[in-house]
mmCIF file of N, CA and C in Angstrom:
data_model
loop_
_atom_site.group_PDB
_atom_site.id
_atom_site.type_symbol
_atom_site.label_atom_id
_atom_site.label_comp_id
_atom_site.label_asym_id
_atom_site.label_seq_id
_atom_site.Cartn_x
_atom_site.Cartn_y
_atom_site.Cartn_z
ATOM 1 N N MET A 725 -52.926 -83.794 -3.155
ATOM 2 C CA MET A 725 -51.563 -83.952 -2.160
ATOM 3 C C MET A 725 -50.689 -82.749 -2.672
ATOM 4 N N ARG A 726 -50.902 -82.642 -4.236
ATOM 5 C CA ARG A 726 -50.137 -81.477 -4.150
ATOM 6 C C ARG A 726 -49.695 -80.523 -3.708
ATOM 7 N N TYR A 727 -50.887 -79.576 -3.395
ATOM 8 C CA TYR A 727 -51.301 -78.721 -2.975
ATOM 9 C C TYR A 727 -51.293 -78.417 -1.300
ATOM 10 N N ARG A 728 -51.605 -79.811 -0.934
ATOM 11 C CA ARG A 728 -50.882 -79.722 0.835
ATOM 12 C C ARG A 728 -49.517 -79.438 1.111
ATOM 13 N N LEU A 729 -48.595 -80.377 0.341
ATOM 14 C CA LEU A 729 -47.104 -80.490 0.428
ATOM 15 C C LEU A 729 -46.884 -78.947 -0.096
ATOM 16 N N THR A 730 -47.358 -78.290 -1.144
ATOM 17 C CA THR A 730 -46.807 -76.736 -1.506
ATOM 18 C C THR A 730 -46.871 -76.229 -0.108
ATOM 19 N N PHE A 731 -48.014 -76.239 0.430
ATOM 20 C CA PHE A 731 -49.014 -75.348 1.811
ATOM 21 C C PHE A 731 -48.083 -75.670 2.890
ATOM 22 N N LEU A 732 -47.673 -77.001 3.187
ATOM 23 C CA LEU A 732 -46.861 -77.188 4.496
ATOM 24 C C LEU A 732 -45.039 -76.755 3.986
ATOM 25 N N THR A 733 -44.695 -76.922 2.773
ATOM 26 C CA THR A 733 -43.672 -76.403 2.650
ATOM 27 C C THR A 733 -43.547 -74.462 2.908
ATOM 28 N N GLY A 734 -44.633 -73.828 2.673
ATOM 29 C CA GLY A 734 -44.791 -72.674 2.566
ATOM 30 C C GLY A 734 -44.910 -72.544 4.084
ATOM 31 N N VAL A 735 -45.458 -72.804 4.971
ATOM 32 C CA VAL A 735 -45.914 -72.903 6.156
ATOM 33 C C VAL A 735 -44.224 -73.297 6.943
ATOM 34 N N ALA A 736 -43.480 -73.881 6.237
ATOM 35 C CA ALA A 736 -42.000 -74.607 7.333
ATOM 36 C C ALA A 736 -41.010 -72.950 6.918
ATOM 37 N N VAL A 737 -41.019 -72.948 5.514
ATOM 38 C CA VAL A 737 -40.192 -71.637 5.193
ATOM 39 C C VAL A 737 -40.457 -70.827 6.295
ATOM 40 N N GLY A 738 -41.714 -70.256 6.202
ATOM 41 C CA GLY A 738 -42.228 -69.371 6.722
ATOM 42 C C GLY A 738 -41.536 -69.324 8.266
ATOM 43 N N TYR A 739 -42.276 -70.503 8.900
ATOM 44 C CA TYR A 739 -41.584 -70.248 10.272
ATOM 45 C C TYR A 739 -40.098 -70.704 10.232
ATOM 46 N N VAL A 740 -39.211 -71.193 9.486
ATOM 47 C CA VAL A 740 -37.934 -70.696 9.962
ATOM 48 C C VAL A 740 -37.287 -69.268 9.476
ATOM 49 N N ALA A 741 -37.703 -68.671 8.628
ATOM 50 C CA ALA A 741 -37.611 -67.169 8.258
ATOM 51 C C ALA A 741 -38.174 -66.260 9.527
ATOM 52 N N GLY A 742 -39.028 -66.944 9.998
ATOM 53 C CA GLY A 742 -39.650 -65.735 11.091
ATOM 54 C C GLY A 742 -38.899 -66.549 12.233
ATOM 55 N N ALA A 743 -38.583 -67.663 12.541
ATOM 56 C CA ALA A 743 -37.477 -67.944 13.705
ATOM 57 C C ALA A 743 -35.980 -66.810 13.721
ATOM 58 N N ARG A 744 -35.574 -66.967 12.201
ATOM 59 C CA ARG A 744 -34.774 -66.547 12.045
ATOM 60 C C ARG A 744 -34.732 -64.728 12.646
ATOM 61 N N ALA A 745 -35.460 -63.997 12.401
ATOM 62 C CA ALA A 745 -36.057 -62.376 12.470
ATOM 63 C C ALA A 745 -36.138 -62.403 13.644
ATOM 64 N N GLY A 746 -36.609 -62.976 14.422
ATOM 65 C CA GLY A 746 -36.536 -63.089 15.796
ATOM 66 C C GLY A 746 -37.477 -62.360 16.526
ATOM 67 N N ARG A 747 -37.653 -62.092 17.259
ATOM 68 C CA ARG A 747 -38.662 -61.174 18.098
ATOM 69 C C ARG A 747 -38.793 -59.932 18.183
ATOM 70 N N GLU A 748 -37.410 -59.486 18.095
ATOM 71 C CA GLU A 748 -37.381 -57.748 17.922
ATOM 72 C C GLU A 748 -37.865 -57.425 16.524
ATOM 73 N N ARG A 749 -37.319 -57.982 15.394
ATOM 74 C CA ARG A 749 -38.190 -57.654 13.675
ATOM 75 C C ARG A 749 -39.647 -58.004 14.539
ATOM 76 N N TYR A 750 -40.245 -58.755 15.071
ATOM 77 C CA TYR A 750 -41.620 -58.934 15.270
ATOM 78 C C TYR A 750 -42.334 -57.538 15.758
ATOM 79 N N GLU A 751 -41.720 -57.214 16.911
ATOM 80 C CA GLU A 751 -41.908 -55.700 17.728
ATOM 81 C C GLU A 751 -41.962 -54.771 16.820
ATOM 82 N N GLN A 752 -40.856 -54.606 16.034
ATOM 83 C CA GLN A 752 -40.924 -53.759 14.866
ATOM 84 C C GLN A 752 -42.315 -53.624 13.738
ATOM 85 N N LEU A 753 -42.598 -54.933 13.431
ATOM 86 C CA LEU A 753 -43.494 -54.810 12.051
ATOM 87 C C LEU A 753 -44.366 -54.214 13.094
ATOM 88 N N ARG A 754 -44.729 -55.159 14.133
ATOM 89 C CA ARG A 754 -45.896 -54.542 15.227
ATOM 90 C C ARG A 754 -46.498 -53.461 15.378
ATOM 91 N N LYS A 755 -45.141 -52.485 15.525
ATOM 92 C CA LYS A 755 -45.484 -51.212 15.749
ATOM 93 C C LYS A 755 -45.889 -50.336 14.828
ATOM 94 N N LYS A 756 -45.237 -50.774 13.353
ATOM 95 C CA LYS A 756 -45.471 -50.286 12.138
ATOM 96 C C LYS A 756 -46.836 -50.609 11.661
ATOM 97 N N ALA A 757 -47.456 -51.448 11.868
ATOM 98 C CA ALA A 757 -48.915 -51.814 11.849
ATOM 99 C C ALA A 757 -49.731 -51.451 12.554
ATOM 100 N N GLN A 758 -49.448 -51.133 14.044
ATOM 101 C CA GLN A 758 -50.021 -50.140 14.683
ATOM 102 C C GLN A 758 -50.102 -48.703 14.355
ATOM 103 N N ARG A 759 -49.237 -48.474 14.388
ATOM 104 C CA ARG A 759 -48.901 -46.935 13.702
ATOM 105 C C ARG A 759 -50.054 -46.517 12.462
ATOM 106 N N PHE A 760 -49.939 -47.623 11.263
ATOM 107 C CA PHE A 760 -50.711 -47.231 9.676
ATOM 108 C C PHE A 760 -52.239 -47.698 10.548
ATOM 109 N N ALA A 761 -52.139 -48.050 11.461
ATOM 110 C CA ALA A 761 -53.786 -48.554 11.210
ATOM 111 C C ALA A 761 -54.764 -47.211 12.512
ATOM 112 N N GLU A 762 -53.481 -46.212 13.198
ATOM 113 C CA GLU A 762 -53.900 -45.373 13.951
ATOM 114 C C GLU A 762 -53.900 -44.041 12.942
ATOM 115 N N ASN A 763 -53.394 -44.268 11.793
ATOM 116 C CA ASN A 763 -53.325 -43.481 11.094
ATOM 117 C C ASN A 763 -54.816 -42.584 10.588
ATOM 118 N N PRO A 764 -55.082 -41.546 10.789
ATOM 119 C CA PRO A 764 -56.589 -40.566 10.332
ATOM 120 C C PRO A 764 -57.136 -41.199 9.044
ATOM 121 N N ALA A 765 -56.054 -40.877 8.397
ATOM 122 C CA ALA A 765 -55.985 -40.922 6.889
ATOM 123 C C ALA A 765 -56.695 -42.465 6.700
ATOM 124 N N VAL A 766 -56.202 -43.305 7.384
ATOM 125 C CA VAL A 766 -56.325 -44.935 7.390
ATOM 126 C C VAL A 766 -57.522 -45.081 8.169
ATOM 127 N N ARG A 767 -57.828 -44.435 8.877
ATOM 128 C CA ARG A 767 -59.341 -44.782 9.951
ATOM 129 C C ARG A 767 -60.474 -44.303 9.390
ATOM 130 N N ASN A 768 -60.379 -43.152 8.103
ATOM 131 C CA ASN A 768 -61.065 -42.283 7.662
ATOM 132 C C ASN A 768 -61.563 -43.225 6.310
ATOM 133 N N THR A 769 -61.090 -44.004 6.107
ATOM 134 C CA THR A 769 -60.598 -44.419 5.069
ATOM 135 C C THR A 769 -61.934 -46.218 4.920
ATOM 136 N N VAL A 770 -61.233 -46.352 6.457
ATOM 137 C CA VAL A 770 -61.733 -47.884 6.875
ATOM 138 C C VAL A 770 -63.543 -47.584 6.780
ATOM 139 N N GLU A 771 -63.723 -46.524 7.561
ATOM 140 C CA GLU A 771 -65.006 -45.717 8.377
ATOM 141 C C GLU A 771 -65.841 -45.794 6.720
ATOM 142 N N ALA A 772 -65.293 -44.557 5.711
ATOM 143 C CA ALA A 772 -66.488 -44.950 4.296
ATOM 144 C C ALA A 772 -66.401 -46.209 3.840
ATOM 145 N N ALA A 773 -65.355 -46.871 4.102
ATOM 146 C CA ALA A 773 -65.464 -48.151 3.303
ATOM 147 C C ALA A 773 -66.587 -49.090 4.184
ATOM 148 N N ALA A 774 -66.661 -48.848 5.294
ATOM 149 C CA ALA A 774 -67.762 -49.715 6.190
ATOM 150 C C ALA A 774 -69.411 -49.180 5.776
ATOM 151 N N VAL A 775 -69.033 -47.473 5.971
ATOM 152 C CA VAL A 775 -70.820 -47.190 5.432
ATOM 153 C C VAL A 775 -71.016 -47.405 4.270
ATOM 154 N N SER A 776 -70.336 -47.086 3.384
ATOM 155 C CA SER A 776 -70.571 -47.677 1.644
ATOM 156 C C SER A 776 -71.237 -49.412 1.546
ATOM 157 N N GLY A 777 -70.572 -50.195 2.729
ATOM 158 C CA GLY A 777 -70.584 -51.549 2.682
ATOM 159 C C GLY A 777 -71.662 -51.779 3.068
ATOM 160 N N ARG A 778 -72.162 -51.054 4.115
ATOM 161 C CA ARG A 778 -73.486 -51.159 4.816
ATOM 162 C C ARG A 778 -74.898 -51.004 4.188
ATOM 163 N N ASP A 779 -74.418 -49.593 3.175
ATOM 164 C CA ASP A 779 -75.081 -48.873 1.796
ATOM 165 C C ASP A 779 -75.772 -50.425 1.060
ATOM 166 N N ALA A 780 -74.536 -50.928 0.305
ATOM 167 C CA ALA A 780 -74.455 -51.823 -0.741
ATOM 168 C C ALA A 780 -75.199 -52.950 -0.423
ATOM 169 N N ALA A 781 -75.376 -53.024 1.102
ATOM 170 C CA ALA A 781 -75.697 -54.421 1.842
ATOM 171 C C ALA A 781 -77.290 -54.201 2.099
ATOM 172 N N GLY A 782 -77.359 -52.874 2.671
ATOM 173 C CA GLY A 782 -79.060 -52.478 2.510
ATOM 174 C C GLY A 782 -80.048 -52.727 1.298
ATOM 175 N N LYS A 783 -79.118 -52.142 0.066
ATOM 176 C CA LYS A 783 -79.650 -52.089 -0.867
ATOM 177 C C LYS A 783 -80.024 -53.629 -1.917
ATOM 178 N N ALA A 784 -79.015 -54.191 -1.768
ATOM 179 C CA ALA A 784 -78.978 -55.665 -1.730
ATOM 180 C C ALA A 784 -80.269 -56.304 -1.037
ATOM 181 N N CYS A 785 -80.361 -56.309 0.361
ATOM 182 C CA CYS A 785 -81.307 -57.048 0.917
ATOM 183 C C CYS A 785 -82.719 -56.378 0.452
ATOM 184 N N GLY A 786 -82.618 -54.829 0.265
ATOM 185 C CA GLY A 786 -84.246 -54.659 -0.201
ATOM 186 C C GLY A 786 -84.320 -55.335 -1.207
ATOM 187 N N ALA A 787 -83.658 -55.368 -2.555
ATOM 188 C CA ALA A 787 -83.539 -56.007 -3.984
ATOM 189 C C ALA A 787 -84.347 -57.263 -3.818
ATOM 190 N N VAL A 788 -83.483 -58.235 -2.968
ATOM 191 C CA VAL A 788 -83.874 -59.421 -2.544
ATOM 192 C C VAL A 788 -85.605 -59.296 -2.036
ATOM 193 N N ALA A 789 -85.943 -58.607 -0.887
ATOM 194 C CA ALA A 789 -86.922 -58.857 -0.347
ATOM 195 C C ALA A 789 -87.980 -58.119 -1.410
ATOM 196 N N ASP A 790 -88.155 -57.685 -2.241
ATOM 197 C CA ASP A 790 -88.747 -56.871 -2.867
ATOM 198 C C ASP A 790 -89.210 -58.041 -4.160
ATOM 199 N N ARG A 791 -87.856 -59.154 -4.499
ATOM 200 C CA ARG A 791 -88.052 -60.072 -5.242
ATOM 201 C C ARG A 791 -88.591 -61.515 -4.546
ATOM 202 N N VAL A 792 -88.237 -61.894 -3.780
ATOM 203 C CA VAL A 792 -88.755 -62.752 -2.955
ATOM 204 C C VAL A 792 -89.408 -62.977 -2.043
ATOM 205 N N GLY A 793 -90.217 -61.707 -1.513
ATOM 206 C CA GLY A 793 -90.741 -61.203 -0.515
ATOM 207 C C GLY A 793 -91.932 -61.615 -0.180
ATOM 208 N N ASP A 794 -92.385 -62.379 -1.395
ATOM 209 C CA ASP A 794 -94.029 -62.729 -1.434
ATOM 210 C C ASP A 794 -93.571 -64.331 -0.797
ATOM 211 N N ARG A 795 -92.454 -65.115 -1.440
ATOM 212 C CA ARG A 795 -92.145 -66.628 -1.128
ATOM 213 C C ARG A 795 -91.813 -66.419 0.275
ATOM 214 N N LEU A 796 -91.311 -65.677 1.455
ATOM 215 C CA LEU A 796 -90.830 -65.895 2.737
ATOM 216 C C LEU A 796 -92.223 -65.568 3.379
ATOM 217 N N PRO A 797 -91.841 -66.048 4.734
ATOM 218 C CA PRO A 797 -92.942 -65.346 6.055
ATOM 219 C C PRO A 797 -92.899 -64.087 6.239
ATOM 220 N N PRO A 798 -93.846 -63.739 6.035
ATOM 221 C CA PRO A 798 -94.284 -62.338 6.419
ATOM 222 C C PRO A 798 -92.677 -61.369 7.719
ATOM 223 N N THR A 799 -92.669 -62.717 8.698
ATOM 224 C CA THR A 799 -91.380 -61.970 9.887
ATOM 225 C C THR A 799 -89.904 -61.874 9.320
ATOM 226 N N VAL A 800 -89.886 -62.373 8.136
ATOM 227 C CA VAL A 800 -88.606 -62.413 7.512
ATOM 228 C C VAL A 800 -88.910 -61.237 6.425
ATOM 229 N N THR A 801 -89.986 -60.996 5.529
ATOM 230 C CA THR A 801 -90.152 -60.056 4.856
ATOM 231 C C THR A 801 -89.719 -58.770 5.627
ATOM 232 N N GLU A 802 -89.967 -58.828 6.466
ATOM 233 C CA GLU A 802 -90.582 -57.250 7.759
ATOM 234 C C GLU A 802 -88.980 -57.074 8.347
ATOM 235 N N LYS A 803 -88.290 -58.027 8.170
ATOM 236 C CA LYS A 803 -87.195 -58.021 8.837
ATOM 237 C C LYS A 803 -86.156 -57.718 7.904
ATOM 238 N N MET A 804 -86.398 -57.910 6.337
ATOM 239 C CA MET A 804 -85.041 -57.664 5.238
ATOM 240 C C MET A 804 -85.605 -56.527 5.099
ATOM 241 N N ARG A 805 -86.845 -56.024 5.086
ATOM 242 C CA ARG A 805 -87.325 -54.335 4.791
ATOM 243 C C ARG A 805 -86.986 -53.385 6.045
ATOM 244 N N SER A 806 -86.295 -53.760 7.032
ATOM 245 C CA SER A 806 -86.241 -52.920 8.035
ATOM 246 C C SER A 806 -84.938 -52.758 7.912
ATOM 247 N N MET A 807 -84.238 -54.117 7.169
ATOM 248 C CA MET A 807 -82.652 -53.904 7.581
ATOM 249 C C MET A 807 -82.121 -52.710 6.202
ATOM 250 N N SER A 808 -83.274 -52.734 4.914
ATOM 251 C CA SER A 808 -82.714 -52.065 3.944
ATOM 252 C C SER A 808 -83.133 -50.609 4.058
ATOM 253 N N GLY A 809 -84.362 -50.655 5.200
ATOM 254 C CA GLY A 809 -84.077 -49.086 5.792
ATOM 255 C C GLY A 809 -85.439 -48.942 5.119
ATOM 256 N N ARG A 810 -86.558 -49.761 4.285
ATOM 257 C CA ARG A 810 -87.541 -49.513 4.047
ATOM 258 C C ARG A 810 -88.654 -49.439 4.813
ATOM 259 N N GLY A 811 -88.674 -50.008 5.968
ATOM 260 C CA GLY A 811 -89.369 -50.153 6.866
ATOM 261 C C GLY A 811 -89.204 -49.361 8.112
ATOM 262 N N THR A 812 -89.776 -49.484 9.534
ATOM 263 C CA THR A 812 -89.159 -48.600 10.584
ATOM 264 C C THR A 812 -88.139 -49.297 11.229
ATOM 265 N N ARG A 813 -87.021 -48.760 11.548
ATOM 266 C CA ARG A 813 -86.120 -49.387 12.449
ATOM 267 C C ARG A 813 -85.608 -47.955 13.351
ATOM 268 N N PRO A 814 -84.995 -48.410 14.419
ATOM 269 C CA PRO A 814 -84.798 -47.294 15.359
ATOM 270 C C PRO A 814 -83.483 -46.706 14.539
ATOM 271 N N GLU A 815 -82.514 -45.706 14.804
ATOM 272 C CA GLU A 815 -81.320 -45.235 14.580
ATOM 273 C C GLU A 815 -80.235 -45.748 15.519
ATOM 274 N N ASP A 816 -78.743 -46.086 15.002
ATOM 275 C CA ASP A 816 -78.002 -46.455 15.752
ATOM 276 C C ASP A 816 -76.545 -45.826 15.234
ATOM 277 N N ASP A 817 -75.595 -45.566 16.144
ATOM 278 C CA ASP A 817 -75.080 -45.152 15.806
ATOM 279 C C ASP A 817 -73.663 -46.594 15.281
ATOM 280 N N TRP A 818 -74.148 -47.325 15.045
ATOM 281 C CA TRP A 818 -72.973 -48.389 14.682
ATOM 282 C C TRP A 818 -71.818 -48.014 13.767
ATOM 283 N N GLY A 819 -70.741 -47.897 14.438
ATOM 284 C CA GLY A 819 -69.321 -48.058 13.072
ATOM 285 C C GLY A 819 -69.575 -46.655 12.898
ATOM 286 N N THR A 820 -69.920 -45.653 13.436
ATOM 287 C CA THR A 820 -69.952 -44.414 13.490
ATOM 288 C C THR A 820 -68.897 -43.386 14.613
ATOM 289 N N SER A 821 -67.954 -42.484 14.015
ATOM 290 C CA SER A 821 -67.284 -42.303 15.203
ATOM 291 C C SER A 821 -67.095 -40.433 15.125
ATOM 292 N N ASN A 822 -66.851 -39.719 15.808
ATOM 293 C CA ASN A 822 -66.755 -38.701 15.896
ATOM 294 C C ASN A 822 -65.191 -37.730 15.199
ATOM 295 N N THR A 823 -64.268 -38.868 15.432
ATOM 296 C CA THR A 823 -63.136 -38.386 14.658
ATOM 297 C C THR A 823 -62.754 -37.954 13.154
#
């Protein structure tokens, strides 16, 4: 109950502070956030993080497939291996950009 009351108090304070700031301040913050997201350095960093995340997920998926693959149905094992890059899969350009 204590946490719920703390959460509701935070929501109320945020609502009042936001209402006092008004639409003009909201628009300023939105424009700044949009400019930040459109920054080439930020976009490149996000893209690099996405690529490394996909690589790590592929390696983890391969490790799981190797450890428990014999206990899973063959179709699931093949799907996991194809996701990790150890099987055959068509190339795609998901998440890549030319920027």
